[in-house]
Amino acid sequence: MDKRVVGKIRRVVGPVVEVGEVRDAQMAEVVEVGPDHLIGEIVRLQADLATTQVYEDTTGLRPGQEVWGTGMPLSVELGPGLLGTIFDGVQRRLEVIRQQSNQYIRKGVRVAPLDHEKKWLFRPTVRPGDRLGPGEMIGVVRETEVIEHRVMLPPDIVGIVDSVVPEGEYTIEEPVAVLSAEGKTVEVRLSHRWPVRKQRPSAEKLGLSLPLVTGLRVVDMLFPLAKGGAVAVPGGFGTGKTLIQHSLAKWCDADVIIFIGCGERGNEITDMLIEFPKLIDPRSGKSMMQRSIVIANTSNMPVAAREASIYTGITMAEYYRDMGYHVAVMADSTSRWAEALRELSGRMEEMPADEGFPAYLPSRLAEFYERAGMVRTRTGKIGSVTTIGSVSPPGGDFSEPVTQHTKRFVRSFWALDRQLANARHYPAISWLESYSEYTREVAAWWQQNVAEDWLSLRNEVMELLQKEARLQHVVKLVGPDVLPDSQKLILESCTLLKNAFLQQSAFDPVDMYSVVQKQVKMLRIILTFYRKGLENIKRGATLVRLRRMKVYSEIVRMKSDVPNDQPDLLDALERRLSRALDQMGAVYEQSPEAT
Amino acid sequence: MSNRATPQVLEGREYIGLSEIVGPLIVLEGVRGAGYNEVVEIRQPDGGVRHGLILETSREATVVQVFEGTSGLSLPDTRVRFKGKPLEIALSRELLGRVFNGSGQPLDNLPYPVSDEWRDVNGLPINPTARDYPRKFIQTGLSAIDGMNTLIRGQKLPIFSGSGLPHNQIAAQIARQARIVGEDVPFAVVFAAMGIKYDTARFFIDSFEESGALENVVLFLNLADDPTIERLLTPRTALTVAEFLAFDQEMHVLVILTDMSNYCEALREVSTSRSEIPSRKGYPGYLYSDLASTYERAGMLLGFRGSITQMPILTMANDDITHPIPDLTGYITEGQIVLERELHQKGVYPPIAGLPSLSRLMKDGIGEGLTRQDHAHLASQLFAAYAHVKEVRALASVIGEEELTPLDHAYLEFGEGFEHRFLAQGDHEDRSLEQTLDLGWEVLSTLPEEELTRVTEEELEKHYKGK
């Protein structure tokens, strides 16, 4: 649509610009503000006054300057070329910006969201005369070595194929098919636009049953996440939110990863950009970047674009979901996004609710988390969007509004604990405060594919950890010496559990992720230590003897000694442990005074 | 029609008379086309000149924040001249060795260095794809930092302190001793003081003088009795100079910003004068974004030789780390050095708290080929053991030391050694990394071997000295 003047600047306060003399602007329309054509979005209309939030630095804007409307809501361009690219919050390619304006992001830089010149090898899968429903596939493009891009009709188009191009190379701008729909003809290209604030439609939302295997033991075994689920990761600064997000991005078994760096540190994004291309995906043997999209709106970039970045990311996720992929979205951090809302709301002089946040914070959070889910697409494929949102509560206090409201809309909660982080116990996911409502839903998968006893193992460990927490209260008051050996064994087993299982180093080449078989076997070994150890203690063995077993130090180091492709080595370790414990037990059984 | 007037740049135009003065703000009416975030010059009838920044501009009113404060201004007689551009500063290498006030006016009775290179003090956001990931270890000579919370070139690592704690000595010692082992490169310090006392500024100047580094230092001093609002400008001016020295002059720049708490209070003052909706403790909702625009101006860039390492200092009100200023700072910076009153009272210098201190970039800057192969495991082991010391001490305070197990006693002994031998050192003692790590092993050796689960067998073999 042609750009038209919609009004003139009336007032400028930070990123909020009021436009006067407005004639025909639409709500949520994207506008270009001032002589540099800064991108903005209309967020309020009131008689002839429009309030816009501007996605770039507004320095130098002055009343009287013109504002143009684009006739479109804030949207993203969806098509081949998304994967492997780094965008800012409003889908500008940061690498292209760098070519244009060097190391800094200057305002008013114009960059096409996707490469419009690049030619893609398109192979059509429809023929003239085919009747196509919305979202149906018309052909494929090999976007990267690992992801096949399924070119779909935009969700709002139906019709009969009039013509389709032969297999060949096309840019995303060239029409590849022509459809006739209700007497009109529609050209279909490799890309289309979709408004970011609107959920992409699907045929049906499905129940969740598949786990998102993350390779993080504490997550997979204790607080599992389901594909299509949503989890919040709250923690004060330094508790390792970003590390968990990065770890998940690297190792989880989603097909496509979308990482939204929302108002966080520049160096963290740089770290990813250096590390991801070098990381070899264990499943495909190709670089991680081939299945990832990074959206980087760091803390010093304009605040309004930070607000948009979350929507930009989740819309891209839904697009790949519609192709039948499992997508994981990491949003780091949703608190910065909420603060962007607060800042914009404050500048618009809206009435604040809790701690200055706008009253619509919960509904915005709900909208975001509800876009996660496992769906049957309109073409019958199964795809999912899993959302992992980190939360940065001020002062690490979980009673603040963002954490509290987020809790209402997620079903899994990985609370990061300051004490654990201080002792450098990472991932610092607290086993007492965290929960996952997906445990039951994914248990069937684990039992079928990995281990019959998955749920009972998990429950046994959780119970043990609860017992330990209670005993620790006692120990804090009177010291560990008054406890009988059977209770000291609980403490000892939990120490082992923490050191050998729950703690996982993100930097150790072996320990950085664990395959599911290894996780289950490790847990079994630790539980064997506890169960058989308890029997022995009942027979009169001492805790010291249990600890002095040679195999003990092997257990402590098994996480980094046993490689992921040889989990069977753990079976041997378990046998050795059993034998050692049985032998010890036999000694006590023979001595009469032990009974 | 008057409201259809074409927009015009007001450069050089002068308006007479204000309509309102509120705290540090002045309001003008009837000005059309004043640009947001641009500078104005405010002339008093007696010829004095002040400077201000446009915070809000609309057809009806223009709100200007006056850096030098508004006292003495009168409504009818004040003249305001619009410059039509954001605040800029002239840059040259000649700034080194000079002293300026918070907004960049010379304080040393010398003229401002001539230069054609003018830059906007607000800077521009660095494109994350243009950054180079910091990896080079800076040796500060302080065991608590080098061993446990390694400083990396291009990092932003704040010191969280409290009143009465020796943060200034530590910052000065770091500025004096910091170097990259085996490298001799042009080095500069940009020092920005916001609302600190004259004595403190003097202390830093003396310390730079003593180490012979003064000709490589640029000082921006906004002292406690200087205008409050000027503090909002000080870090921006200082960082613009730092960016010039680092990325145009290829120098490695250490920026010390002290005290960020005073900066934040100035921000709060302006915010309340504008009756904005406050978030926590009266600080504006945009405090995070504002701090980020300062702290994120650190780092290294691909294709540039220089770097900016930032060390902001802030005093925590009532030693409360959850106060908005340290809290938001911690969310932006790459770790924090926390000073602990208890250690200070025990006579440990530097009183760098063992557990809450953290350097996020440490992981990529240490280890084989960078520092020493056992560095990461050793640091992790020291942290874990010291965390246990804290638990044992809590227990001992309840049940008495006599009731503790022999193992717990070993931990107490380790705790003493860690604090008094490893952490503690003289304020002119410059330890090499080797010394620091060996000392770490020495204090660890008071613990039995099987307690050390975070280090490998080989490392134990090589370094463990117990039994």
Tab-separated table of N, CA, C and O in Angstrom, chain B residues 340-420:
chain	number	residue	atom	x	y	z
B	340	GLU	N	32.280	-7.087	51.602
B	340	GLU	CA	31.527	-7.591	52.740
B	340	GLU	C	32.012	-6.926	54.019
B	340	GLU	O	33.204	-6.904	54.311
B	341	ARG	N	31.050	-6.380	54.758
B	341	ARG	CA	31.402	-5.646	55.973
B	341	ARG	C	32.044	-6.562	57.018
B	341	ARG	O	32.989	-6.165	57.711
B	342	GLU	N	31.548	-7.783	57.115
B	342	GLU	CA	32.055	-8.697	58.129
B	342	GLU	C	33.552	-8.964	57.919
B	342	GLU	O	34.340	-8.929	58.868
B	343	LEU	N	33.934	-9.195	56.667
B	343	LEU	CA	35.349	-9.429	56.370
B	343	LEU	C	36.170	-8.191	56.705
B	343	LEU	O	37.262	-8.268	57.245
B	344	HIS	N	35.615	-7.024	56.338
B	344	HIS	CA	36.307	-5.772	56.602
B	344	HIS	C	36.565	-5.611	58.093
B	344	HIS	O	37.644	-5.207	58.518
B	345	GLN	N	35.556	-5.953	58.888
B	345	GLN	CA	35.718	-5.791	60.329
B	345	GLN	C	36.697	-6.802	60.917
B	345	GLN	O	37.292	-6.571	61.945
B	346	LYS	N	36.862	-7.930	60.204
B	346	LYS	CA	37.858	-8.900	60.632
B	346	LYS	C	39.257	-8.460	60.237
B	346	LYS	O	40.224	-9.182	60.483
B	347	GLY	N	39.354	-7.341	59.530
B	347	GLY	CA	40.655	-6.839	59.122
B	347	GLY	C	41.164	-7.440	57.824
B	347	GLY	O	42.348	-7.365	57.527
B	348	VAL	N	40.287	-8.031	57.059
B	348	VAL	CA	40.712	-8.609	55.783
B	348	VAL	C	40.623	-7.537	54.700
B	348	VAL	O	39.559	-6.964	54.470
B	349	TYR	N	41.755	-7.249	54.045
B	349	TYR	CA	41.732	-6.358	52.890
B	349	TYR	C	42.288	-7.126	51.695
B	349	TYR	O	43.330	-7.773	51.834
B	350	PRO	N	41.701	-7.127	50.549
B	350	PRO	CA	40.400	-6.535	50.202
B	350	PRO	C	39.251	-7.412	50.709
B	350	PRO	O	39.319	-8.621	50.541
B	351	PRO	N	38.211	-6.805	51.303
B	351	PRO	CA	37.113	-7.614	51.866
B	351	PRO	C	36.138	-8.065	50.785
B	351	PRO	O	34.961	-7.729	50.817
B	352	ILE	N	36.644	-8.807	49.806
B	352	ILE	CA	35.799	-9.230	48.696
B	352	ILE	C	35.065	-10.502	49.080
B	352	ILE	O	35.677	-11.532	49.347
B	353	ALA	N	33.738	-10.381	49.133
B	353	ALA	CA	32.918	-11.493	49.609
B	353	ALA	C	33.123	-12.701	48.720
B	353	ALA	O	33.137	-12.594	47.497
B	354	GLY	N	33.297	-13.841	49.343
B	354	GLY	CA	33.597	-15.053	48.591
B	354	GLY	C	32.456	-15.515	47.706
B	354	GLY	O	32.664	-15.848	46.551
B	355	LEU	N	31.244	-15.534	48.239
B	355	LEU	CA	30.181	-16.201	47.498
B	355	LEU	C	29.411	-15.299	46.539
B	355	LEU	O	29.247	-15.663	45.386
B	356	PRO	N	28.921	-14.126	46.959
B	356	PRO	CA	28.115	-13.363	46.004
B	356	PRO	C	28.918	-12.723	44.868
B	356	PRO	O	28.325	-12.284	43.903
B	357	SER	N	30.226	-12.677	44.964
B	357	SER	CA	30.998	-12.091	43.876
B	357	SER	C	31.057	-13.076	42.717
B	357	SER	O	31.035	-14.275	42.911
B	358	LEU	N	31.127	-12.515	41.526
B	358	LEU	CA	31.051	-13.371	40.340
B	358	LEU	C	31.605	-12.628	39.143
B	358	LEU	O	31.405	-11.424	39.006
B	359	SER	N	32.354	-13.338	38.316
B	359	SER	CA	32.733	-12.766	37.027
B	359	SER	C	32.200	-13.677	35.945
B	359	SER	O	32.585	-14.830	35.846
B	360	ARG	N	31.269	-13.155	35.149
B	360	ARG	CA	30.613	-13.998	34.154
B	360	ARG	C	31.512	-14.344	32.987
B	360	ARG	O	31.284	-15.312	32.298
B	361	LEU	N	32.494	-13.517	32.719
B	361	LEU	CA	33.325	-13.774	31.551
B	361	LEU	C	34.514	-14.643	31.900
B	361	LEU	O	35.286	-15.029	31.043
B	362	MET	N	34.646	-14.952	33.200
B	362	MET	CA	35.788	-15.719	33.667
B	362	MET	C	35.931	-17.032	32.906
B	362	MET	O	37.013	-17.390	32.453
B	363	LYS	N	34.796	-17.744	32.714
B	363	LYS	CA	34.840	-19.093	32.151
B	363	LYS	C	35.585	-19.157	30.818
B	363	LYS	O	36.229	-20.150	30.515
B	364	ASP	N	35.462	-18.094	30.017
B	364	ASP	CA	36.085	-18.130	28.693
B	364	ASP	C	37.465	-17.514	28.663
B	364	ASP	O	38.133	-17.530	27.636
B	365	GLY	N	37.880	-16.937	29.800
B	365	GLY	CA	39.165	-16.259	29.789
B	365	GLY	C	40.239	-16.980	30.583
B	365	GLY	O	41.347	-16.488	30.712
B	366	ILE	N	39.869	-18.149	31.137
B	366	ILE	CA	40.861	-18.858	31.948
B	366	ILE	C	41.074	-20.269	31.427
B	366	ILE	O	40.350	-20.725	30.555
B	367	GLY	N	42.052	-20.938	31.984
B	367	GLY	CA	42.324	-22.315	31.600
B	367	GLY	C	43.598	-22.420	30.788
B	367	GLY	O	44.370	-21.462	30.692
B	368	GLU	N	43.767	-23.594	30.231
B	368	GLU	CA	44.959	-23.901	29.458
B	368	GLU	C	45.218	-22.842	28.384
B	368	GLU	O	44.334	-22.468	27.627
B	369	GLY	N	46.451	-22.348	28.361
B	369	GLY	CA	46.804	-21.404	27.310
B	369	GLY	C	46.399	-19.984	27.617
B	369	GLY	O	46.868	-19.029	26.998
B	370	LEU	N	45.462	-19.789	28.569
B	370	LEU	CA	45.033	-18.446	28.917
B	370	LEU	C	45.581	-18.068	30.299
B	370	LEU	O	46.262	-17.075	30.442
B	371	THR	N	45.244	-18.898	31.288
B	371	THR	CA	45.856	-18.699	32.607
B	371	THR	C	46.602	-19.990	32.959
B	371	THR	O	47.716	-20.184	32.522
B	372	ARG	N	45.923	-20.900	33.684
B	372	ARG	CA	46.561	-22.168	33.960
B	372	ARG	C	45.495	-23.241	33.888
B	372	ARG	O	44.344	-22.981	34.206
B	373	GLN	N	45.881	-24.419	33.527
B	373	GLN	CA	44.937	-25.493	33.242
B	373	GLN	C	44.005	-25.786	34.427
B	373	GLN	O	42.826	-26.057	34.257
B	374	ASP	N	44.511	-25.706	35.651
B	374	ASP	CA	43.689	-26.082	36.812
B	374	ASP	C	42.850	-24.930	37.364
B	374	ASP	O	42.124	-25.105	38.331
B	375	HIS	N	42.912	-23.752	36.735
B	375	HIS	CA	42.293	-22.550	37.288
B	375	HIS	C	40.787	-22.725	37.543
B	375	HIS	O	40.299	-22.464	38.637
B	376	ALA	N	40.063	-23.206	36.531
B	376	ALA	CA	38.603	-23.284	36.641
B	376	ALA	C	38.192	-24.245	37.763
B	376	ALA	O	37.333	-23.910	38.590
B	377	HIS	N	38.801	-25.419	37.782
B	377	HIS	CA	38.427	-26.396	38.810
B	377	HIS	C	38.804	-25.915	40.204
B	377	HIS	O	38.055	-26.086	41.159
B	378	LEU	N	39.974	-25.300	40.275
B	378	LEU	CA	40.419	-24.802	41.575
B	378	LEU	C	39.448	-23.745	42.101
B	378	LEU	O	39.030	-23.798	43.264
B	379	ALA	N	39.066	-22.804	41.239
B	379	ALA	CA	38.153	-21.747	41.672
B	379	ALA	C	36.830	-22.356	42.112
B	379	ALA	O	36.276	-21.986	43.150
B	380	SER	N	36.327	-23.300	41.333
B	380	SER	CA	35.059	-23.927	41.660
B	380	SER	C	35.149	-24.659	43.007
B	380	SER	O	34.229	-24.600	43.830
B	381	GLN	N	36.282	-25.336	43.238
B	381	GLN	CA	36.483	-26.048	44.486
B	381	GLN	C	36.566	-25.089	45.675
B	381	GLN	O	35.984	-25.330	46.729
B	382	LEU	N	37.261	-23.975	45.469
B	382	LEU	CA	37.359	-22.983	46.544
B	382	LEU	C	35.976	-22.434	46.889
B	382	LEU	O	35.616	-22.288	48.053
B	383	PHE	N	35.192	-22.142	45.853
B	383	PHE	CA	33.836	-21.641	46.081
B	383	PHE	C	33.019	-22.648	46.871
B	383	PHE	O	32.369	-22.313	47.857
B	384	ALA	N	33.052	-23.909	46.424
B	384	ALA	CA	32.233	-24.938	47.060
B	384	ALA	C	32.648	-25.132	48.514
B	384	ALA	O	31.809	-25.192	49.410
B	385	ALA	N	33.980	-25.193	48.732
B	385	ALA	CA	34.451	-25.422	50.088
B	385	ALA	C	34.098	-24.239	50.990
B	385	ALA	O	33.679	-24.414	52.129
B	386	TYR	N	34.246	-23.021	50.438
B	386	TYR	CA	33.955	-21.844	51.250
B	386	TYR	C	32.454	-21.757	51.556
B	386	TYR	O	32.064	-21.337	52.644
B	387	ALA	N	31.632	-22.197	50.603
B	387	ALA	CA	30.180	-22.233	50.857
B	387	ALA	C	29.902	-23.159	52.033
B	387	ALA	O	29.069	-22.865	52.886
B	388	HIS	N	30.641	-24.279	52.092
B	388	HIS	CA	30.432	-25.211	53.190
B	388	HIS	C	30.925	-24.612	54.512
B	388	HIS	O	30.315	-24.819	55.561
B	389	VAL	N	32.007	-23.835	54.435
B	389	VAL	CA	32.509	-23.168	55.638
B	389	VAL	C	31.399	-22.325	56.266
B	389	VAL	O	31.182	-22.338	57.473
B	390	LYS	N	30.670	-21.609	55.392
B	390	LYS	CA	29.603	-20.745	55.912
B	390	LYS	C	28.542	-21.580	56.638
B	390	LYS	O	28.025	-21.169	57.672
B	391	GLU	N	28.238	-22.762	56.086
B	391	GLU	CA	27.250	-23.625	56.734
B	391	GLU	C	27.768	-24.108	58.090
B	391	GLU	O	27.044	-24.112	59.075
B	392	VAL	N	29.046	-24.502	58.102
B	392	VAL	CA	29.618	-25.014	59.351
B	392	VAL	C	29.634	-23.907	60.402
B	392	VAL	O	29.307	-24.144	61.567
B	393	ARG	N	29.983	-22.691	59.966
B	393	ARG	CA	30.011	-21.592	60.937
B	393	ARG	C	28.631	-21.330	61.514
B	393	ARG	O	28.482	-21.066	62.709
B	394	ALA	N	27.603	-21.420	60.651
B	394	ALA	CA	26.239	-21.212	61.140
B	394	ALA	C	25.897	-22.283	62.162
B	394	ALA	O	25.310	-22.001	63.205
B	395	LEU	N	26.323	-23.490	61.851
B	395	LEU	CA	26.062	-24.593	62.772
B	395	LEU	C	26.818	-24.400	64.087
B	395	LEU	O	26.260	-24.553	65.177
B	396	ALA	N	28.085	-24.008	63.970
B	396	ALA	CA	28.907	-23.815	65.163
B	396	ALA	C	28.315	-22.746	66.070
B	396	ALA	O	28.404	-22.847	67.294
B	397	SER	N	27.689	-21.733	65.465
B	397	SER	CA	27.143	-20.655	66.304
B	397	SER	C	25.942	-21.167	67.091
B	397	SER	O	25.526	-20.562	68.057
B	398	VAL	N	25.348	-22.287	66.657
B	398	VAL	CA	24.210	-22.836	67.392
B	398	VAL	C	24.675	-23.879	68.414
B	398	VAL	O	24.334	-23.806	69.581
B	399	ILE	N	25.469	-24.834	67.939
B	399	ILE	CA	25.794	-25.937	68.853
B	399	ILE	C	27.178	-25.801	69.509
B	399	ILE	O	27.565	-26.628	70.315
B	400	GLY	N	27.924	-24.792	69.124
B	400	GLY	CA	29.254	-24.624	69.708
B	400	GLY	C	30.295	-25.387	68.932
B	400	GLY	O	30.024	-26.453	68.370
B	401	GLU	N	31.505	-24.852	68.888
B	401	GLU	CA	32.540	-25.448	68.053
B	401	GLU	C	32.942	-26.837	68.541
B	401	GLU	O	33.355	-27.685	67.761
B	402	GLU	N	32.840	-27.066	69.874
B	402	GLU	CA	33.298	-28.336	70.424
B	402	GLU	C	32.525	-29.509	69.853
B	402	GLU	O	33.027	-30.610	69.728
B	403	GLU	N	31.250	-29.257	69.535
B	403	GLU	CA	30.386	-30.350	69.087
B	403	GLU	C	30.626	-30.721	67.627
B	403	GLU	O	30.045	-31.672	67.133
B	404	LEU	N	31.428	-29.948	66.922
B	404	LEU	CA	31.599	-30.198	65.492
B	404	LEU	C	32.436	-31.453	65.257
B	404	LEU	O	33.258	-31.837	66.087
B	405	THR	N	32.216	-32.062	64.097
B	405	THR	CA	33.003	-33.244	63.725
B	405	THR	C	34.403	-32.796	63.319
B	405	THR	O	34.615	-31.629	63.003
B	406	PRO	N	35.358	-33.734	63.304
B	406	PRO	CA	36.713	-33.370	62.881
B	406	PRO	C	36.731	-32.774	61.471
B	406	PRO	O	37.487	-31.853	61.181
B	407	LEU	N	35.857	-33.306	60.603
B	407	LEU	CA	35.808	-32.779	59.242
B	407	LEU	C	35.377	-31.319	59.251
B	407	LEU	O	35.953	-30.467	58.565
B	408	ASP	N	34.358	-31.019	60.064
B	408	ASP	CA	33.903	-29.644	60.144
B	408	ASP	C	35.002	-28.730	60.673
B	408	ASP	O	35.139	-27.586	60.241
B	409	HIS	N	35.787	-29.261	61.608
B	409	HIS	CA	36.916	-28.468	62.105
B	409	HIS	C	37.908	-28.181	60.994
B	409	HIS	O	38.446	-27.079	60.898
B	410	ALA	N	38.114	-29.181	60.140
B	410	ALA	CA	39.021	-28.968	59.018
B	410	ALA	C	38.487	-27.849	58.124
B	410	ALA	O	39.244	-27.005	57.628
B	411	TYR	N	37.173	-27.838	57.958
B	411	TYR	CA	36.579	-26.777	57.148
B	411	TYR	C	36.775	-25.410	57.788
B	411	TYR	O	37.055	-24.428	57.121
B	412	LEU	N	36.597	-25.347	59.109
B	412	LEU	CA	36.793	-24.061	59.792
B	412	LEU	C	38.216	-23.567	59.580
B	412	LEU	O	38.460	-22.389	59.334
B	413	GLU	N	39.134	-24.518	59.658
B	413	GLU	CA	40.538	-24.157	59.472
B	413	GLU	C	40.770	-23.648	58.051
B	413	GLU	O	41.446	-22.646	57.819
B	414	PHE	N	40.140	-24.347	57.098
B	414	PHE	CA	40.244	-23.902	55.716
B	414	PHE	C	39.683	-22.481	55.567
B	414	PHE	O	40.280	-21.621	54.923
B	415	GLY	N	38.531	-22.243	56.208
B	415	GLY	CA	37.896	-20.918	56.125
B	415	GLY	C	38.828	-19.817	56.590
B	415	GLY	O	38.948	-18.774	55.948
B	416	GLU	N	39.495	-20.082	57.720
B	416	GLU	CA	40.447	-19.087	58.243
B	416	GLU	C	41.561	-18.828	57.231
B	416	GLU	O	41.932	-17.700	56.938
B	417	GLY	N	42.116	-19.936	56.719
B	417	GLY	CA	43.217	-19.828	55.764
B	417	GLY	C	42.790	-19.090	54.514
B	417	GLY	O	43.517	-18.242	53.985
B	418	PHE	N	41.594	-19.410	54.059
B	418	PHE	CA	41.087	-18.788	52.842
B	418	PHE	C	40.961	-17.276	53.031
B	418	PHE	O	41.397	-16.492	52.198
B	419	GLU	N	40.395	-16.872	54.160
B	419	GLU	CA	40.171	-15.451	54.381
B	419	GLU	C	41.467	-14.697	54.678
B	419	GLU	O	41.703	-13.627	54.131
B	420	HIS	N	42.274	-15.270	55.554
B	420	HIS	CA	43.429	-14.492	56.011
B	420	HIS	C	44.671	-14.667	55.170
B	420	HIS	O	45.583	-13.851	55.243
